[in-house]
XYZ file of C-alpha atoms in Angstrom:
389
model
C 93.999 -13.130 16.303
C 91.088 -13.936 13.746
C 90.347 -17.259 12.026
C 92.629 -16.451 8.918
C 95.511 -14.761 10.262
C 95.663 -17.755 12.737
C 95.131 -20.136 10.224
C 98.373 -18.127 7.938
C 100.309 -18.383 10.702
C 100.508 -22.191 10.324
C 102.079 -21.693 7.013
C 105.424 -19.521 8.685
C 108.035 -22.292 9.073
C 107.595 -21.505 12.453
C 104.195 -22.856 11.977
C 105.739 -25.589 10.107
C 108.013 -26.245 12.312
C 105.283 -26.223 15.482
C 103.145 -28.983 13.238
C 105.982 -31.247 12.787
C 106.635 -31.304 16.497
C 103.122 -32.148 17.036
C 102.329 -34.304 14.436
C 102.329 -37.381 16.838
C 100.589 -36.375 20.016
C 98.373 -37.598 21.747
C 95.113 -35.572 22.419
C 95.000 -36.984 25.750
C 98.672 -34.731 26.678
C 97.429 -32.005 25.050
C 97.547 -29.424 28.433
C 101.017 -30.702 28.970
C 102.234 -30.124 25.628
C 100.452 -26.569 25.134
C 102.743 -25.777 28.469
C 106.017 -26.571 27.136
C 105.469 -24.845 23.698
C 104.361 -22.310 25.113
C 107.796 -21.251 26.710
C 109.062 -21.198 23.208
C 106.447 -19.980 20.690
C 103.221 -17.854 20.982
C 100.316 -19.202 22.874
C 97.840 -18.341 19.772
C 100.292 -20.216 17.280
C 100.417 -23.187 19.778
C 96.659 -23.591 20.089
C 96.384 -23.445 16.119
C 99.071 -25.798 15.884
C 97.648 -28.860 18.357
C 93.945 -27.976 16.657
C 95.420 -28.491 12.812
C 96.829 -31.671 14.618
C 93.906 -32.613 15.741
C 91.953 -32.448 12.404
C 94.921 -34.176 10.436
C 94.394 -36.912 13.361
C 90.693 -37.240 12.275
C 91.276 -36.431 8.696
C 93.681 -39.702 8.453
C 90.347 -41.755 8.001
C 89.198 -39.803 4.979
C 92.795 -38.917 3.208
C 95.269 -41.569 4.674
C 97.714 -40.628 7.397
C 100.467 -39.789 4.426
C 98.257 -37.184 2.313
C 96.213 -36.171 5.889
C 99.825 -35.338 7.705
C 100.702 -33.078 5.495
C 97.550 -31.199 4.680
C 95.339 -28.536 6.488
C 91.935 -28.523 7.528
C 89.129 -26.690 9.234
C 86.413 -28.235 11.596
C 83.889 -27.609 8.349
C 86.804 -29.122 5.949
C 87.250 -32.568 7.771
C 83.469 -33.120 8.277
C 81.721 -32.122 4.844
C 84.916 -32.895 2.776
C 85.057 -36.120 0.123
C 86.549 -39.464 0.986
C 89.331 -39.436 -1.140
C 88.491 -43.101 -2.165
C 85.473 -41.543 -3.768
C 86.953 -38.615 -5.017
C 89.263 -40.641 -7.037
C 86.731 -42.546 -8.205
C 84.515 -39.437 -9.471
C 87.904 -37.988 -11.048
C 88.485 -41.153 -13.152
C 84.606 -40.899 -14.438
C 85.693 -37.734 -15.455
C 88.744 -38.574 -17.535
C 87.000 -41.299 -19.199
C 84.532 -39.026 -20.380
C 87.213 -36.762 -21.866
C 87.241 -33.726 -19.127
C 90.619 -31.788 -19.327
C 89.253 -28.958 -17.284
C 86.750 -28.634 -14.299
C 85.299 -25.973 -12.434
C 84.863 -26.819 -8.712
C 82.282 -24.690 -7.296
C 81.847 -25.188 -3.059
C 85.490 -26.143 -3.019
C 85.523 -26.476 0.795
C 89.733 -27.284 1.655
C 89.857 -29.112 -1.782
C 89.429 -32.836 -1.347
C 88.029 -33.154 -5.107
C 90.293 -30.391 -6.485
C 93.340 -32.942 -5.619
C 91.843 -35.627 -6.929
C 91.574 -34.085 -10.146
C 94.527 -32.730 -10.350
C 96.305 -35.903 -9.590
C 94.243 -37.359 -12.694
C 95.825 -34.466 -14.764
C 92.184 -32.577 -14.640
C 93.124 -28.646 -14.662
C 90.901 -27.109 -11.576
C 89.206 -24.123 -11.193
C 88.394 -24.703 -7.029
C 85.849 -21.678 -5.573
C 84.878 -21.183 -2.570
C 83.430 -17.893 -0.315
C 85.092 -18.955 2.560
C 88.667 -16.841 3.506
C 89.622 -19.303 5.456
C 88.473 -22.368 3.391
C 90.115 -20.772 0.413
C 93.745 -20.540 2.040
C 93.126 -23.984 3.104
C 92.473 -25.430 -0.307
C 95.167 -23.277 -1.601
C 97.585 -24.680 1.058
C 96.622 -28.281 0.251
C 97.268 -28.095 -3.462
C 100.781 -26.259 -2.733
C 101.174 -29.047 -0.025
C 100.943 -32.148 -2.261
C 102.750 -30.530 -5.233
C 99.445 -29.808 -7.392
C 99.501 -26.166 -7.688
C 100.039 -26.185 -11.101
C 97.214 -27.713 -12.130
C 94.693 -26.154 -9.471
C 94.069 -22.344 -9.163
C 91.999 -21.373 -5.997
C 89.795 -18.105 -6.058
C 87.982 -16.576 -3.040
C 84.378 -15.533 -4.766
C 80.418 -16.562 -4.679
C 80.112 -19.397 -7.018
C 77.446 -17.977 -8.996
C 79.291 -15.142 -10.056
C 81.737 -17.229 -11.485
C 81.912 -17.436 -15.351
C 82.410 -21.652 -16.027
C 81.671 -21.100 -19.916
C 85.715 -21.984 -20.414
C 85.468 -25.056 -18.584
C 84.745 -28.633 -19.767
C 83.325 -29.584 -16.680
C 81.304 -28.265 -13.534
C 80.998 -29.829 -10.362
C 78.854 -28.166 -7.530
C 79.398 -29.424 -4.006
C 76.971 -27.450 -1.833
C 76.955 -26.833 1.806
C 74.063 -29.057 3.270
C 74.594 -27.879 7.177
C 73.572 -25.616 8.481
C 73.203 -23.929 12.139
C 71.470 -26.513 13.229
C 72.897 -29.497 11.609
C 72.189 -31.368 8.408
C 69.979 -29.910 5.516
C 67.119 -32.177 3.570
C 65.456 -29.853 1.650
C 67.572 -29.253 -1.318
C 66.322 -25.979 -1.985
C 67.812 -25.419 1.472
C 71.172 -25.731 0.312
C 73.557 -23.342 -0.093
C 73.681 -22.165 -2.978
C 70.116 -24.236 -4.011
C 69.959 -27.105 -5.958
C 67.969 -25.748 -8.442
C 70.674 -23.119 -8.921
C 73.082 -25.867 -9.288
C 71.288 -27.739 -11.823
C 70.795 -24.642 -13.984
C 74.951 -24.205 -13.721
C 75.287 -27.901 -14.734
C 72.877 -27.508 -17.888
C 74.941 -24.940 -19.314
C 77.970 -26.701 -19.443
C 79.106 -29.894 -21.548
C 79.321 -32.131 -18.597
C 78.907 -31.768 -14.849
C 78.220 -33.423 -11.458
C 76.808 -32.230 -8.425
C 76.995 -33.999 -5.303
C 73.637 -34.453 -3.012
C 72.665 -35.971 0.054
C 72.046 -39.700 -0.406
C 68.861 -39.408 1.344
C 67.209 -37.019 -1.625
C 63.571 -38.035 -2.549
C 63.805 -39.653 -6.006
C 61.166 -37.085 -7.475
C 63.442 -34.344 -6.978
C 65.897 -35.626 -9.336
C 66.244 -33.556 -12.826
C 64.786 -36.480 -15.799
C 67.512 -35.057 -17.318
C 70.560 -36.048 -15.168
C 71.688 -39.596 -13.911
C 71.911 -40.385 -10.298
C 74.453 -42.342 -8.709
C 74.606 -43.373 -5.275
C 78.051 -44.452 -4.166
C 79.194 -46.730 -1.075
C 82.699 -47.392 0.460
C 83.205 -50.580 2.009
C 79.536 -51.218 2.521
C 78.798 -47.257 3.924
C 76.487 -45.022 1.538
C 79.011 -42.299 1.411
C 76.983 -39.908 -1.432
C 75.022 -39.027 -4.316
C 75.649 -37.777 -7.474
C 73.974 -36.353 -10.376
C 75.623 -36.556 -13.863
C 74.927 -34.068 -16.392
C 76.640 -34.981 -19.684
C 76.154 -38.724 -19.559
C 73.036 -40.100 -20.325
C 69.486 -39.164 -18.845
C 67.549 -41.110 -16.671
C 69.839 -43.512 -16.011
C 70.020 -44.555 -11.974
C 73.228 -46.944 -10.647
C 74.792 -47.863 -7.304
C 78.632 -47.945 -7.238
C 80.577 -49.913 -5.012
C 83.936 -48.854 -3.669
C 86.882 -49.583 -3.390
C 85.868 -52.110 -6.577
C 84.764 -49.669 -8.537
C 81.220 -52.180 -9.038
C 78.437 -50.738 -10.388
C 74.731 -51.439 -10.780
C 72.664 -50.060 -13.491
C 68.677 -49.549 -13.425
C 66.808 -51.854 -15.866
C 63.447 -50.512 -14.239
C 61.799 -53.584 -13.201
C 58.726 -54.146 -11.518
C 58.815 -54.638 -7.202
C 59.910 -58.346 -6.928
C 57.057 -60.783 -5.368
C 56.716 -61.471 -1.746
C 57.781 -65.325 -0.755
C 58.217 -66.787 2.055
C 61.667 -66.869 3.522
C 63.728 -69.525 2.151
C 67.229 -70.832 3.565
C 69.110 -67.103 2.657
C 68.655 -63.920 3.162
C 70.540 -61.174 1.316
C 70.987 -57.813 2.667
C 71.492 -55.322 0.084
C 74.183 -52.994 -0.226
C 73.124 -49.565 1.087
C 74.048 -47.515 -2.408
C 71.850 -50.548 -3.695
C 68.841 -49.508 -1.374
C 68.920 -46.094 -1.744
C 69.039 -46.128 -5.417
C 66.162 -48.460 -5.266
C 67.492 -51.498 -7.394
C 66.858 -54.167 -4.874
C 64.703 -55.590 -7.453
C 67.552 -55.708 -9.732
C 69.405 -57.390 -7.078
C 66.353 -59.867 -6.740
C 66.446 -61.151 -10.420
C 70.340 -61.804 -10.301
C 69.609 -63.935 -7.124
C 66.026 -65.501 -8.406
C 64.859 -63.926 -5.040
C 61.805 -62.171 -3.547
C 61.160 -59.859 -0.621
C 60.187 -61.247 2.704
C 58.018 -57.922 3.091
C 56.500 -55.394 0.526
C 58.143 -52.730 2.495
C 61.390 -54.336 3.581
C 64.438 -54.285 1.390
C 65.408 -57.927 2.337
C 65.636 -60.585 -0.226
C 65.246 -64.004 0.190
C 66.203 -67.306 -1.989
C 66.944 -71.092 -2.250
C 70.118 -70.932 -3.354
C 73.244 -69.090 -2.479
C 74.754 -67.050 -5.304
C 77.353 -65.010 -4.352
C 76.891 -60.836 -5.266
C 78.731 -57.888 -4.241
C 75.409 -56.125 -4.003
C 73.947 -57.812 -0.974
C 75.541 -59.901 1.584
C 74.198 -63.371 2.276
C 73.339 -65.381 5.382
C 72.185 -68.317 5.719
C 68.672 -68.903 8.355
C 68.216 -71.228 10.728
C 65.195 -70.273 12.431
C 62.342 -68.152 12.074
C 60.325 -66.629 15.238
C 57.360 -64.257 16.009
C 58.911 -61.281 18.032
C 59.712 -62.982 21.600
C 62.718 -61.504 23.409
C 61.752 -64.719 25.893
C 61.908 -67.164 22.570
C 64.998 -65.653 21.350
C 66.827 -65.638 24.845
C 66.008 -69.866 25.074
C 67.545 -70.374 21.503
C 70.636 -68.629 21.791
C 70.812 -70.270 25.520
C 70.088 -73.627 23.304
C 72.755 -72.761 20.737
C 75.127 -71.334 23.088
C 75.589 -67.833 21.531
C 77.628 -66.006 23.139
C 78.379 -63.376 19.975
C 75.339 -62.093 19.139
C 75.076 -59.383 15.881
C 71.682 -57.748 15.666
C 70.420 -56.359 12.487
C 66.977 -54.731 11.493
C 64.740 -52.970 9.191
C 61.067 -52.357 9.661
C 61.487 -52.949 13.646
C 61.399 -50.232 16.071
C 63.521 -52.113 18.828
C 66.663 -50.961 19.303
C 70.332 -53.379 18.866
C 71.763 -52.608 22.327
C 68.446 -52.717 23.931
C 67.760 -56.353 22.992
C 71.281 -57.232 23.801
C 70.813 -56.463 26.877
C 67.721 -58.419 27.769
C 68.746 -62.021 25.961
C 72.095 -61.464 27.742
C 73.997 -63.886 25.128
C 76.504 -65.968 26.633
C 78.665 -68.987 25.382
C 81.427 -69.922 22.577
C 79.007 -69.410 19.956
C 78.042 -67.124 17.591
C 74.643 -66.070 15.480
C 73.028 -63.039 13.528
C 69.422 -61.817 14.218
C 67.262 -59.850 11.734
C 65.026 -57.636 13.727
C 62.391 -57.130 10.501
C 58.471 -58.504 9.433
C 57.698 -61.174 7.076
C 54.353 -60.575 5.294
C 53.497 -57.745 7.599
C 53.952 -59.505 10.722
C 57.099 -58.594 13.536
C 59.452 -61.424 12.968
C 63.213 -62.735 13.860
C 65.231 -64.475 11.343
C 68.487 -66.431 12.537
C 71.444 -67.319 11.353
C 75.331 -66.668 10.271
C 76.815 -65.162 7.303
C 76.984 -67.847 4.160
């Protein structure tokens, strides 16, 4: 049986009926259950069945057990696909700026198309994928949405988008051999996709978070968005205003515009430390960040800001130092001894020694509990401690 007729078979009520029967098992009984069913159904449809179980397992951290449980997925689908916190975030940028209609280019099993639809958006979802396709098509039958979401098997850039109000290119960025940086890598390119999002009124293409700043159009804005404190994606926004650079914070939505100011100064480290958000870093505001706080960096290179005073943000997290050390595992090992850490969180940036590794050697025992930055101040290998403010 090949990928898509054992995919279609899902969607028989017997495959139906197979998936609700499995909905709850555990991975672990997996050889056991395959033998029972198996007495009962055919062996292909039962090893499709426990693998779409499987993914909706995994899924359930991406879509929610309620929207995940009742979907389908492919290995590809659950890995590349859109948090759906994010997803409903991008589809209510949309509706503010007017979009009735959206053209969904890269589709993959539709996490965007639903999100969309569910904002009343009308979708146009594309992919090249058979498999992918019936997927997607599945998923918007699944959770009631097929009205508003037609699914078409094609190459995206034969598709005509002219009677759309929106594009949004999502473009594979794996490969063979894992994750692709260079965006030209991507399939299709991302110069392709930029010339698709310049010809139509508005449009967004999702990137890597990790794409050098130069590479970005002066003609789009770039977003980088987080989810509870993890740099999920990028963005680029045709349509609304260029140049402009934020970092968006999820679930809030918060977000964090550019004012292009200079690098903040270098100080010493004062009694907190703020950690910036990760959308924050990667969109390179942490001097925005700075001025809110009346901070500086501890390092020219290190995205760590210190000040006097505590002022809460949602853009960095604060903690509060008690001591400051030259790199001594032997130094480190007698304070927490001193302090009676037993709980020991290990952060760093600029330092090449690894969390567990240090862990291991101070051997942190006791009631007590601390936070060390692994980092440099001024240039020089340093440890900061203390506990969040």
């Amino acid at each position: 049986m090949n990928d898509l007729a054992s995919f279609s078979s899902l969607l028989t009520p017997e495959g139906h009926a197979l998936l609700d029967a499995v909905r709850d098992f555990d991975p672990a009984d997996e050889l056991a259950v395959a033998t029972r069913l198996r007495r009962e159904h055919p062996a292909d449809l039962v090893s499709a069945a426990l693998g779409q179980a499987r993914l909706r397992q995994r899924a359930a951290a991406k879509f929610g057990a309620a929207d995940a449980g009742r979907m389908f997925f492919t290995p590809n689908g659950v890995e590349q696909s859109t948090r759906a916190s994010v997803a409903a975030y991008r589809a209510g940028r949309m509706k503010e700026l007017g979009i009735g209609s959206v053209a969904d280019l890269c589709c993959g099993i539709g996490g965007d198309a639903i999100a969309w639809a569910r904002a009343g958006i009308r979708v146009l979802a594309v992919d090249r994928d058979p498999v992918t396709v019936a997927a997607a098509r599945a998923n918007a039958a699944a959770l009631g949405l097929g009205e508003l979401v037609e699914v078409r098997e094609a190459d995206v850039t034969d598709v005509d988008t002219t009677d759309y109000d929106a594009v949004f290119v999502d473009p594979a960025r794996r490969g063979g051999r894992g994750r692709i940086f260079d965006p030209e890598a991507y399939s299709p390119p991302l110069s392709w996709a930029v010339e698709a999002a310049r010809k139509a009124p508005h449009a967004a293409l999702k990137i890597a978070p990790g794409i050098p700043h130069e590479a970005i159009p002066g003609d789009a804005e770039a977003e980088w968005i987080s989810d509870g404190g993890d740099v999920k994606e990028a963005v680029l926004w045709f349509g609304t205003g260029p140049g402009a650079v934020r970092a968006t914070l999820l679930p809030g939505p918060l977000s964090l515009l550019s004012r292009s100011l200079p690098d903040p100064e270098v100080r010493p480290v004062g009694r907190y430390l703020y950690e910036p958000d990760g959308a924050v870093i990667r969109a390179h505001l942490v001097a925005e960040v700075a001025d809110q706080l009346d901070g500086g960096l501890i390092d020219a290179t290190i995205a760590y800001v210190t000040a006097d005073e505590l002022r809460p943000t949602p853009y960095a997290s604060a903690y509060e130092i008690t001591d400051q050390l030259p790199f001594s595992v032997k130094k480190l090992k007698a304070l927490l001894r001193q302090r009676e850490v037993g709980t020991l969180t290990v952060k760093k940036r600029g330092s090449a020694v690894e969390p567990e590794e240090l862990r291991r050697k101070v051997k942190p025992q006791g009631p007590g509990a601390a936070t060390v930055f692994l980092t440099r101040v001024a240039g020089a290998p340093t440890m900061l401690v203390g506990q969040p403010a």
